mmCIF file of C-alpha atoms in Angstrom:
data_model
loop_
_atom_site.group_PDB
_atom_site.id
_atom_site.type_symbol
_atom_site.label_atom_id
_atom_site.label_comp_id
_atom_site.label_asym_id
_atom_site.label_seq_id
_atom_site.Cartn_x
_atom_site.Cartn_y
_atom_site.Cartn_z
ATOM 1 C CA MET A 1 77.295 182.842 41.551
ATOM 2 C CA ARG A 2 79.111 179.781 40.292
ATOM 3 C CA LYS A 3 77.930 180.596 36.759
ATOM 4 C CA VAL A 4 79.343 184.124 36.960
ATOM 5 C CA SER A 5 82.662 182.806 38.215
ATOM 6 C CA ALA A 6 82.734 180.145 35.469
ATOM 7 C CA ALA A 7 82.023 182.782 32.795
ATOM 8 C CA ILE A 8 84.776 185.058 34.142
ATOM 9 C CA SER A 9 87.314 182.188 34.218
ATOM 10 C CA LEU A 10 86.414 181.226 30.651
ATOM 11 C CA PHE A 11 86.795 184.822 29.479
ATOM 12 C CA VAL A 12 90.223 185.142 31.179
ATOM 13 C CA PHE A 13 91.219 181.851 29.514
ATOM 14 C CA TRP A 14 90.137 183.259 26.119
ATOM 15 C CA VAL A 15 92.136 186.470 26.612
ATOM 16 C CA LEU A 16 95.258 184.569 27.706
ATOM 17 C CA LEU A 17 95.097 182.266 24.701
ATOM 18 C CA SER A 18 94.273 184.960 22.137
ATOM 19 C CA GLY A 19 96.608 187.773 23.218
ATOM 20 C CA HIS A 20 94.789 190.276 20.999
ATOM 21 C CA PHE A 21 92.901 193.147 22.598
ATOM 22 C CA THR A 22 90.830 194.444 19.675
ATOM 23 C CA PRO A 23 87.189 195.250 20.540
ATOM 24 C CA PHE A 24 85.896 192.610 18.117
ATOM 25 C CA LEU A 25 87.913 189.755 19.632
ATOM 26 C CA LEU A 26 87.137 190.797 23.212
ATOM 27 C CA THR A 27 83.411 190.901 22.399
ATOM 28 C CA ALA A 28 83.626 187.526 20.667
ATOM 29 C CA GLY A 29 85.353 186.134 23.755
ATOM 30 C CA ALA A 30 82.699 187.482 26.111
ATOM 31 C CA VAL A 31 79.900 186.095 23.921
ATOM 32 C CA SER A 32 81.632 182.704 23.690
ATOM 33 C CA ALA A 33 82.158 182.529 27.460
ATOM 34 C CA PHE A 34 78.500 183.419 28.030
ATOM 35 C CA ALA A 35 77.306 180.872 25.451
ATOM 36 C CA VAL A 36 79.455 178.105 26.941
ATOM 37 C CA VAL A 37 78.049 178.785 30.428
ATOM 38 C CA VAL A 38 74.477 178.777 29.073
ATOM 39 C CA PHE A 39 75.022 175.446 27.283
ATOM 40 C CA ALA A 40 76.835 173.978 30.296
ATOM 41 C CA ARG A 41 73.911 175.018 32.509
ATOM 42 C CA ARG A 42 71.485 173.202 30.192
ATOM 43 C CA LEU A 43 73.723 170.119 30.453
ATOM 44 C CA GLU A 44 73.870 170.634 34.257
ATOM 45 C CA LEU A 45 77.661 170.736 34.160
ATOM 46 C CA VAL A 46 78.125 173.908 36.245
ATOM 47 C CA ASP A 47 78.253 172.077 39.580
ATOM 48 C CA PRO A 48 80.943 171.745 42.272
ATOM 49 C CA GLU A 49 82.625 169.075 40.104
ATOM 50 C CA GLY A 50 82.553 170.968 36.801
ATOM 51 C CA HIS A 51 83.793 174.256 38.197
ATOM 52 C CA PRO A 52 85.410 173.479 41.573
ATOM 53 C CA VAL A 53 86.128 177.074 42.575
ATOM 54 C CA ASP A 54 85.255 176.279 46.218
ATOM 55 C CA PHE A 55 88.553 174.424 46.553
ATOM 56 C CA SER A 56 90.762 177.366 45.508
ATOM 57 C CA GLY A 57 91.782 178.218 49.075
ATOM 58 C CA SER A 58 92.653 174.709 50.181
ATOM 59 C CA ALA A 59 94.315 174.000 46.809
ATOM 60 C CA LEU A 60 96.739 176.866 47.448
ATOM 61 C CA ARG A 61 97.743 175.143 50.697
ATOM 62 C CA TYR A 62 97.792 171.592 49.305
ATOM 63 C CA TRP A 63 99.602 172.134 45.973
ATOM 64 C CA PRO A 64 102.914 173.439 47.381
ATOM 65 C CA TRP A 65 103.147 170.414 49.682
ATOM 66 C CA LEU A 66 102.299 168.105 46.737
ATOM 67 C CA GLY A 67 104.934 169.845 44.607
ATOM 68 C CA VAL A 68 107.626 169.190 47.211
ATOM 69 C CA GLU A 69 106.525 165.535 47.488
ATOM 70 C CA ILE A 70 106.669 165.162 43.673
ATOM 71 C CA VAL A 71 110.202 166.561 43.511
ATOM 72 C CA LYS A 72 111.384 164.326 46.371
ATOM 73 C CA SER A 73 109.931 161.128 44.948
ATOM 74 C CA ALA A 74 110.983 161.983 41.358
ATOM 75 C CA TRP A 75 114.532 162.340 42.690
ATOM 76 C CA ASP A 76 114.266 158.937 44.433
ATOM 77 C CA VAL A 77 112.961 157.243 41.264
ATOM 78 C CA SER A 78 115.722 158.896 39.169
ATOM 79 C CA ARG A 79 118.333 157.513 41.569
ATOM 80 C CA LEU A 80 116.791 154.028 41.208
ATOM 81 C CA ILE A 81 116.937 154.298 37.392
ATOM 82 C CA VAL A 82 120.592 155.349 37.182
ATOM 83 C CA ASP A 83 121.695 152.801 39.797
ATOM 84 C CA PRO A 84 123.521 150.009 37.900
ATOM 85 C CA LYS A 85 121.986 147.328 40.173
ATOM 86 C CA LEU A 86 118.429 148.624 39.601
ATOM 87 C CA PRO A 87 117.390 148.127 43.258
ATOM 88 C CA ILE A 88 113.627 148.072 42.734
ATOM 89 C CA SER A 89 111.144 146.054 44.788
ATOM 90 C CA PRO A 90 107.756 146.421 43.048
ATOM 91 C CA THR A 91 104.886 146.075 45.507
ATOM 92 C CA LEU A 92 101.116 146.110 45.177
ATOM 93 C CA VAL A 93 99.473 147.667 48.214
ATOM 94 C CA ARG A 94 95.853 148.330 49.144
ATOM 95 C CA VAL A 95 95.073 151.636 50.841
ATOM 96 C CA LYS A 96 91.745 152.800 52.256
ATOM 97 C CA PRO A 97 90.840 156.390 51.322
ATOM 98 C CA THR A 98 89.156 158.303 54.164
ATOM 99 C CA GLN A 99 87.619 161.019 51.938
ATOM 100 C CA VAL A 100 83.833 161.254 51.916
ATOM 101 C CA SER A 101 83.242 162.848 48.476
ATOM 102 C CA ALA A 102 84.072 161.662 44.967
ATOM 103 C CA VAL A 103 86.112 164.832 44.372
ATOM 104 C CA GLY A 104 88.249 164.049 47.427
ATOM 105 C CA ARG A 105 88.909 160.482 46.299
ATOM 106 C CA VAL A 106 89.774 161.655 42.773
ATOM 107 C CA VAL A 107 92.219 164.207 44.192
ATOM 108 C CA TYR A 108 93.806 161.496 46.334
ATOM 109 C CA ALA A 109 94.054 158.972 43.465
ATOM 110 C CA ASN A 110 95.463 161.625 41.118
ATOM 111 C CA SER A 111 97.984 162.753 43.739
ATOM 112 C CA ILE A 112 99.176 159.162 44.193
ATOM 113 C CA THR A 113 99.587 158.759 40.429
ATOM 114 C CA LEU A 114 101.223 162.162 39.951
ATOM 115 C CA THR A 115 103.879 161.290 42.530
ATOM 116 C CA PRO A 116 106.520 159.221 40.707
ATOM 117 C CA GLY A 117 107.017 155.816 42.293
ATOM 118 C CA THR A 118 103.359 155.162 43.079
ATOM 119 C CA VAL A 119 100.493 154.620 40.614
ATOM 120 C CA THR A 120 96.815 154.045 41.444
ATOM 121 C CA VAL A 121 95.860 150.918 39.498
ATOM 122 C CA VAL A 122 92.272 150.476 40.701
ATOM 123 C CA ALA A 123 90.424 153.366 42.343
ATOM 124 C CA GLY A 124 87.321 152.007 44.046
ATOM 125 C CA ARG A 125 84.936 153.577 46.490
ATOM 126 C CA GLU A 126 86.299 151.734 49.523
ATOM 127 C CA GLU A 127 89.807 150.820 48.485
ATOM 128 C CA PHE A 128 92.632 151.803 46.122
ATOM 129 C CA LEU A 129 95.022 149.266 44.635
ATOM 130 C CA VAL A 130 98.381 151.031 44.330
ATOM 131 C CA HIS A 131 101.519 149.823 42.567
ATOM 132 C CA ALA A 132 104.706 151.150 44.148
ATOM 133 C CA ILE A 133 108.176 150.730 42.689
ATOM 134 C CA THR A 134 109.835 150.164 46.062
ATOM 135 C CA ARG A 135 108.607 148.566 49.277
ATOM 136 C CA ALA A 136 109.616 151.734 51.138
ATOM 137 C CA GLY A 137 107.387 153.850 48.866
ATOM 138 C CA ALA A 138 104.428 151.533 49.511
ATOM 139 C CA GLU A 139 105.012 151.696 53.265
ATOM 140 C CA SER A 140 105.231 155.488 53.367
ATOM 141 C CA LEU A 141 101.973 155.684 51.384
ATOM 142 C CA ALA A 142 100.279 153.204 53.725
ATOM 143 C CA ALA A 143 101.345 155.421 56.650
ATOM 144 C CA GLY A 144 98.662 157.779 55.325
ATOM 145 C CA ASP A 145 100.191 161.274 55.486
ATOM 146 C CA MET A 146 98.913 162.159 51.994
ATOM 147 C CA ASP A 147 95.512 160.658 52.802
ATOM 148 C CA ARG A 148 95.139 162.915 55.862
ATOM 149 C CA ARG A 149 96.188 165.983 53.886
ATOM 150 C CA VAL A 150 93.695 165.282 51.083
ATOM 151 C CA THR A 151 90.946 164.747 53.656
ATOM 152 C CA ARG A 152 91.829 168.111 55.191
ATOM 153 C CA PHE A 153 91.874 169.612 51.647
ATOM 154 C CA GLU A 154 88.392 168.251 51.075
ATOM 155 C CA GLY A 155 87.043 169.343 54.456
ATOM 156 C CA THR A 156 88.178 172.980 54.617
ATOM 157 C CA ARG A 157 86.385 174.801 51.840
ATOM 158 C CA MET B 1 124.508 186.335 29.839
ATOM 159 C CA THR B 2 122.110 187.799 32.377
ATOM 160 C CA LEU B 3 121.323 186.189 35.718
ATOM 161 C CA ALA B 4 117.860 185.184 34.486
ATOM 162 C CA GLY B 5 119.470 183.691 31.376
ATOM 163 C CA ILE B 6 121.817 181.569 33.477
ATOM 164 C CA LEU B 7 118.917 180.420 35.686
ATOM 165 C CA ALA B 8 116.843 179.562 32.591
ATOM 166 C CA PHE B 9 119.785 177.651 31.094
ATOM 167 C CA GLY B 10 120.229 175.681 34.330
ATOM 168 C CA LEU B 11 116.522 174.807 34.639
ATOM 169 C CA LEU B 12 116.208 173.833 30.959
ATOM 170 C CA SER B 13 119.306 171.636 31.022
ATOM 171 C CA LEU B 14 118.339 169.983 34.329
ATOM 172 C CA GLY B 15 114.864 169.319 32.925
ATOM 173 C CA GLY B 16 116.455 167.737 29.859
ATOM 174 C CA VAL B 17 118.613 165.531 32.094
ATOM 175 C CA PHE B 18 115.543 164.272 33.984
ATOM 176 C CA CYS B 19 113.744 163.599 30.677
ATOM 177 C CA VAL B 20 116.668 161.452 29.526
ATOM 178 C CA ILE B 21 116.767 159.644 32.908
ATOM 179 C CA GLY B 22 113.043 158.906 32.591
ATOM 180 C CA ALA B 23 113.507 157.581 29.045
ATOM 181 C CA VAL B 24 116.442 155.393 30.148
ATOM 182 C CA GLY B 25 114.170 154.028 32.875
ATOM 183 C CA LEU B 26 111.498 153.394 30.233
ATOM 184 C CA LEU B 27 114.008 151.111 28.498
ATOM 185 C CA ARG B 28 115.671 149.545 31.558
ATOM 186 C CA MET B 29 112.704 148.681 33.764
ATOM 187 C CA PRO B 30 111.642 145.023 33.694
ATOM 188 C CA ASP B 31 107.848 145.226 33.318
ATOM 189 C CA PHE B 32 105.014 147.508 32.297
ATOM 190 C CA TYR B 33 104.133 148.798 35.766
ATOM 191 C CA THR B 34 107.691 149.775 36.669
ATOM 192 C CA ARG B 35 108.105 151.490 33.284
ATOM 193 C CA MET B 36 105.086 153.598 34.158
ATOM 194 C CA HIS B 37 106.970 155.020 37.149
ATOM 195 C CA ALA B 38 109.905 155.923 34.882
ATOM 196 C CA ALA B 39 107.566 157.696 32.446
ATOM 197 C CA SER B 40 106.071 159.725 35.290
ATOM 198 C CA VAL B 41 109.547 161.176 35.985
ATOM 199 C CA ILE B 42 109.426 162.684 32.463
ATOM 200 C CA GLU B 43 105.923 164.017 33.006
ATOM 201 C CA THR B 44 106.572 165.627 36.396
ATOM 202 C CA LEU B 45 110.134 166.729 37.045
ATOM 203 C CA GLY B 46 111.318 166.777 33.400
ATOM 204 C CA ALA B 47 108.355 168.711 32.024
ATOM 205 C CA GLY B 48 108.125 170.912 35.121
ATOM 206 C CA LEU B 49 111.758 172.021 34.991
ATOM 207 C CA VAL B 50 111.772 172.646 31.221
ATOM 208 C CA ILE B 51 108.609 174.754 31.460
ATOM 209 C CA ALA B 52 109.965 176.584 34.532
ATOM 210 C CA GLY B 53 113.118 177.416 32.554
ATOM 211 C CA LEU B 54 111.058 178.769 29.655
ATOM 212 C CA ILE B 55 108.929 180.846 32.055
ATOM 213 C CA VAL B 56 112.097 182.382 33.564
ATOM 214 C CA GLN B 57 113.306 183.137 30.045
ATOM 215 C CA ALA B 58 109.983 184.678 28.973
ATOM 216 C CA GLY B 59 109.522 186.835 32.063
ATOM 217 C CA PHE B 60 106.121 188.229 33.011
ATOM 218 C CA THR B 61 104.430 188.039 29.604
ATOM 219 C CA LEU B 62 101.496 186.398 27.865
ATOM 220 C CA ALA B 63 103.855 183.629 26.748
ATOM 221 C CA SER B 64 104.465 182.649 30.386
ATOM 222 C CA ALA B 65 100.718 182.553 31.006
ATOM 223 C CA LYS B 66 100.371 180.080 28.147
ATOM 224 C CA LEU B 67 103.267 178.044 29.526
ATOM 225 C CA VAL B 68 101.512 177.921 32.924
ATOM 226 C CA ILE B 69 98.376 176.622 31.178
ATOM 227 C CA LEU B 70 100.557 174.028 29.414
ATOM 228 C CA ALA B 71 102.065 172.918 32.741
ATOM 229 C CA LEU B 72 98.604 172.671 34.349
ATOM 230 C CA LEU B 73 97.387 170.623 31.364
ATOM 231 C CA ILE B 74 100.298 168.181 31.789
ATOM 232 C CA PHE B 75 99.830 167.952 35.563
ATOM 233 C CA PHE B 76 96.077 167.348 35.346
ATOM 234 C CA ALA B 77 95.979 165.139 32.264
ATOM 235 C CA SER B 78 99.005 162.877 32.682
ATOM 236 C CA PRO B 79 97.915 161.114 35.908
ATOM 237 C CA THR B 80 94.531 160.455 34.302
ATOM 238 C CA ALA B 81 96.159 158.873 31.257
ATOM 239 C CA THR B 82 98.585 156.906 33.439
ATOM 240 C CA HIS B 83 95.770 155.650 35.664
ATOM 241 C CA ALA B 84 93.707 154.656 32.615
ATOM 242 C CA LEU B 85 96.689 152.733 31.226
ATOM 243 C CA ALA B 86 97.337 151.006 34.570
ATOM 244 C CA LYS B 87 93.685 150.094 35.076
ATOM 245 C CA VAL B 88 93.184 148.649 31.594
ATOM 246 C CA ALA B 89 96.487 146.758 31.795
ATOM 247 C CA HIS B 90 95.440 145.335 35.174
ATOM 248 C CA GLU B 91 92.022 144.299 33.847
ATOM 249 C CA SER B 92 93.610 142.755 30.762
ATOM 250 C CA GLY B 93 95.699 140.525 33.016
ATOM 251 C CA VAL B 94 99.155 142.066 32.704
ATOM 252 C CA GLU B 95 100.809 140.700 35.839
ATOM 253 C CA PRO B 96 103.287 142.871 37.727
ATOM 254 C CA VAL B 97 106.559 141.168 38.587
ATOM 255 C CA ALA B 98 106.420 140.468 42.301
ATOM 256 C CA ARG B 99 110.125 140.807 42.937
ATOM 257 C CA ALA B 100 111.753 142.066 39.753
ATOM 258 C CA ARG B 101 115.298 141.002 38.985
ATOM 259 C CA GLU B 102 117.581 142.537 36.437
ATOM 260 C CA GLY B 103 117.112 141.518 32.808
ATOM 261 C CA GLU B 104 113.966 139.564 33.569
ATOM 262 C CA GLU B 105 111.022 140.070 31.250
ATOM 263 C CA ALA B 106 107.462 140.184 32.555
ATOM 264 C CA PRO B 107 105.537 136.956 31.864
ATOM 265 C CA MET C 1 122.623 178.989 22.622
ATOM 266 C CA ILE C 2 120.934 178.359 25.953
ATOM 267 C CA TYR C 3 118.438 175.934 24.389
ATOM 268 C CA ALA C 4 120.953 173.529 22.828
ATOM 269 C CA PRO C 5 121.363 171.093 25.778
ATOM 270 C CA ALA C 6 117.602 170.955 26.395
ATOM 271 C CA ILE C 7 116.851 170.283 22.711
ATOM 272 C CA VAL C 8 119.520 167.578 22.465
ATOM 273 C CA ALA C 9 118.201 165.960 25.665
ATOM 274 C CA LEU C 10 114.595 166.083 24.443
ATOM 275 C CA VAL C 11 115.522 164.540 21.081
ATOM 276 C CA VAL C 12 117.473 161.763 22.863
ATOM 277 C CA THR C 13 114.396 161.191 25.076
ATOM 278 C CA LEU C 14 112.228 160.950 21.956
ATOM 279 C CA ALA C 15 114.586 158.375 20.430
ATOM 280 C CA LEU C 16 114.668 156.227 23.589
ATOM 281 C CA ALA C 17 110.879 156.371 23.995
ATOM 282 C CA MET C 18 110.547 155.434 20.304
ATOM 283 C CA ALA C 19 112.758 152.410 20.976
ATOM 284 C CA ARG C 20 110.394 151.322 23.786
ATOM 285 C CA ALA C 21 107.435 151.805 21.442
ATOM 286 C CA PHE C 22 109.083 149.468 18.918
ATOM 287 C CA LEU C 23 110.216 146.897 21.493
ATOM 288 C CA GLY C 24 106.806 146.577 23.126
ATOM 289 C CA PRO C 25 106.294 143.819 24.236
ATOM 290 C CA THR C 26 102.660 144.497 25.199
ATOM 291 C CA LEU C 27 100.216 146.988 23.726
ATOM 292 C CA PHE C 28 100.330 148.938 26.981
ATOM 293 C CA ASP C 29 104.082 149.450 26.791
ATOM 294 C CA ARG C 30 103.589 150.948 23.340
ATOM 295 C CA ALA C 31 100.721 153.155 24.518
ATOM 296 C CA LEU C 32 102.830 154.307 27.464
ATOM 297 C CA ALA C 33 105.746 155.112 25.146
ATOM 298 C CA ALA C 34 103.392 156.979 22.789
ATOM 299 C CA ASN C 35 102.112 158.988 25.744
ATOM 300 C CA ALA C 36 105.661 159.869 26.798
ATOM 301 C CA ILE C 37 106.525 160.802 23.195
ATOM 302 C CA GLY C 38 103.520 163.131 23.175
ATOM 303 C CA THR C 39 104.648 164.832 26.386
ATOM 304 C CA VAL C 40 108.177 165.294 25.054
ATOM 305 C CA ALA C 41 106.821 166.621 21.749
ATOM 306 C CA MET C 42 104.837 169.228 23.701
ATOM 307 C CA LEU C 43 107.994 170.325 25.509
ATOM 308 C CA LEU C 44 109.926 170.411 22.243
ATOM 309 C CA LEU C 45 107.238 172.619 20.665
ATOM 310 C CA ALA C 46 107.369 174.944 23.685
ATOM 311 C CA VAL C 47 111.166 175.243 23.388
ATOM 312 C CA LEU C 48 110.859 175.799 19.618
ATOM 313 C CA GLU C 49 108.715 178.858 20.282
ATOM 314 C CA PHE C 50 111.626 180.533 22.043
ATOM 315 C CA LEU C 51 114.179 179.255 19.547
ATOM 316 C CA THR C 52 112.353 180.649 16.517
ATOM 317 C CA GLY C 53 110.550 183.544 18.240
ATOM 318 C CA ARG C 54 107.190 182.492 16.841
ATOM 319 C CA PRO C 55 104.511 182.517 19.565
ATOM 320 C CA GLU C 56 102.229 180.090 17.671
ATOM 321 C CA TYR C 57 104.175 177.081 18.859
ATOM 322 C CA THR C 58 102.746 177.143 22.415
ATOM 323 C CA ASP C 59 99.244 176.952 20.974
ATOM 324 C CA LEU C 60 100.364 173.974 18.910
ATOM 325 C CA ALA C 61 101.775 172.421 22.089
ATOM 326 C CA LEU C 62 98.442 172.917 23.898
ATOM 327 C CA VAL C 63 96.478 171.326 21.063
ATOM 328 C CA TYR C 64 99.010 168.507 20.876
ATOM 329 C CA GLY C 65 98.618 167.875 24.591
ATOM 330 C CA LEU C 66 94.833 167.668 24.329
ATOM 331 C CA LEU C 67 95.079 165.322 21.325
ATOM 332 C CA ASN C 68 97.648 163.251 23.227
ATOM 333 C CA ILE C 69 95.341 162.454 26.148
ATOM 334 C CA VAL C 70 92.282 161.965 23.940
ATOM 335 C CA GLY C 71 94.329 159.668 21.688
ATOM 336 C CA THR C 72 95.621 157.598 24.602
ATOM 337 C CA ILE C 73 92.158 157.177 26.101
ATOM 338 C CA ALA C 74 90.678 156.362 22.668
ATOM 339 C CA VAL C 75 93.265 153.651 21.968
ATOM 340 C CA LEU C 76 92.745 152.166 25.441
ATOM 341 C CA LYS C 77 88.960 152.209 25.109
ATOM 342 C CA PHE C 78 89.137 150.678 21.657
ATOM 343 C CA PHE C 79 91.247 147.768 22.872
ATOM 344 C CA ARG C 80 89.187 147.334 26.048
ATOM 345 C CA VAL C 81 85.694 147.556 24.572
ATOM 346 C CA GLY C 82 86.438 147.012 20.882
ATOM 347 C CA ASP C 83 84.208 149.905 19.848
ATOM 348 C CA LEU C 84 84.502 153.643 20.303
ATOM 349 C CA GLY C 85 80.767 154.326 20.229
ATOM 350 C CA GLN C 86 79.737 151.843 22.898
ATOM 351 C CA GLU C 87 79.282 153.010 26.461
ATOM 352 C CA GLY C 88 82.120 152.166 28.799
ATOM 353 C CA THR C 89 81.565 149.516 31.443
ATOM 354 C CA VAL C 90 80.864 151.004 34.850
ATOM 355 C CA GLU C 91 82.409 149.179 37.779
ATOM 356 C CA GLU C 92 80.237 147.910 40.592
ATOM 357 C CA GLY C 93 79.955 150.441 43.397
ATOM 358 C CA GLU C 94 81.665 153.132 41.325
ATOM 359 C CA SER C 95 80.104 156.564 41.493
ATOM 360 C CA ARG C 96 79.296 158.352 38.267
#
């Protein structure tokens, strides 16, 4: 099932990138998608990590919230940059991720980094070391709202 | 100019403004770690707004689909690159300034 | 000319990021500036597509983006390990 879905996604990707609808190119795309899935299966890459289609539903709920967070914190960082006094207070903070799977922790670490103002410096199994540009940013991350949302993202497939 | 054209103009110009703000931060910030935060403004809000403006301009075409793929590539790849940079810098002993003051260079 | 302000802003961004790449002071500042330059170059290529009406530029931007991340990781790995062929060090307790 996962292989079929991977092949279909690859074929859609081919069509979007090529933009030509001649029979030859469509056939070549289908053959390429099939060949890639066959090779990926031999390499054992078609697993929940390689083709995480299970997360589509929760991603649709999580991404809009993440987008709003990114805009808010990008605006805060922009205000810091244009402020003549440069009122930054760089802080290193350790947070404990509550996700159980590697995918969940990667999503959490990537979300922290994608949000301007916080960057995951070390992403371990038990603990993340996060550099925040302001003390307030570090404190709001330590409050754990994003952590809870990623855990929910991971849990509801 | 059509309404979509005006919207596209606004998004593109705003995206450009955030790119410049991010680049100014890249120059103004006192040490490597704080500069990283400035660069992520370019990669999120700057890139996002410019691509959104182009998508509005293109309408519902194949070009917009490619632009969406471009945006997804930036949003998935840039945190990975930033994290790799931060991790290697941390392991190589680049110390973050604890309480950065203006005009102070990282040790 | 709805693209003029965006293009001017992107070129100014390129110049400022280039200045950071020259100033350094550490290797990582330069790598960070190179990464930002790559992102801005992608955006510039995407805008160029609409300016010139040639749809090939988005494909160039996609390829540039892929090369950008591979290049950044390659430079980092080279300076961390000193060899591109060697296996990376795996942290203790890190899952593969």
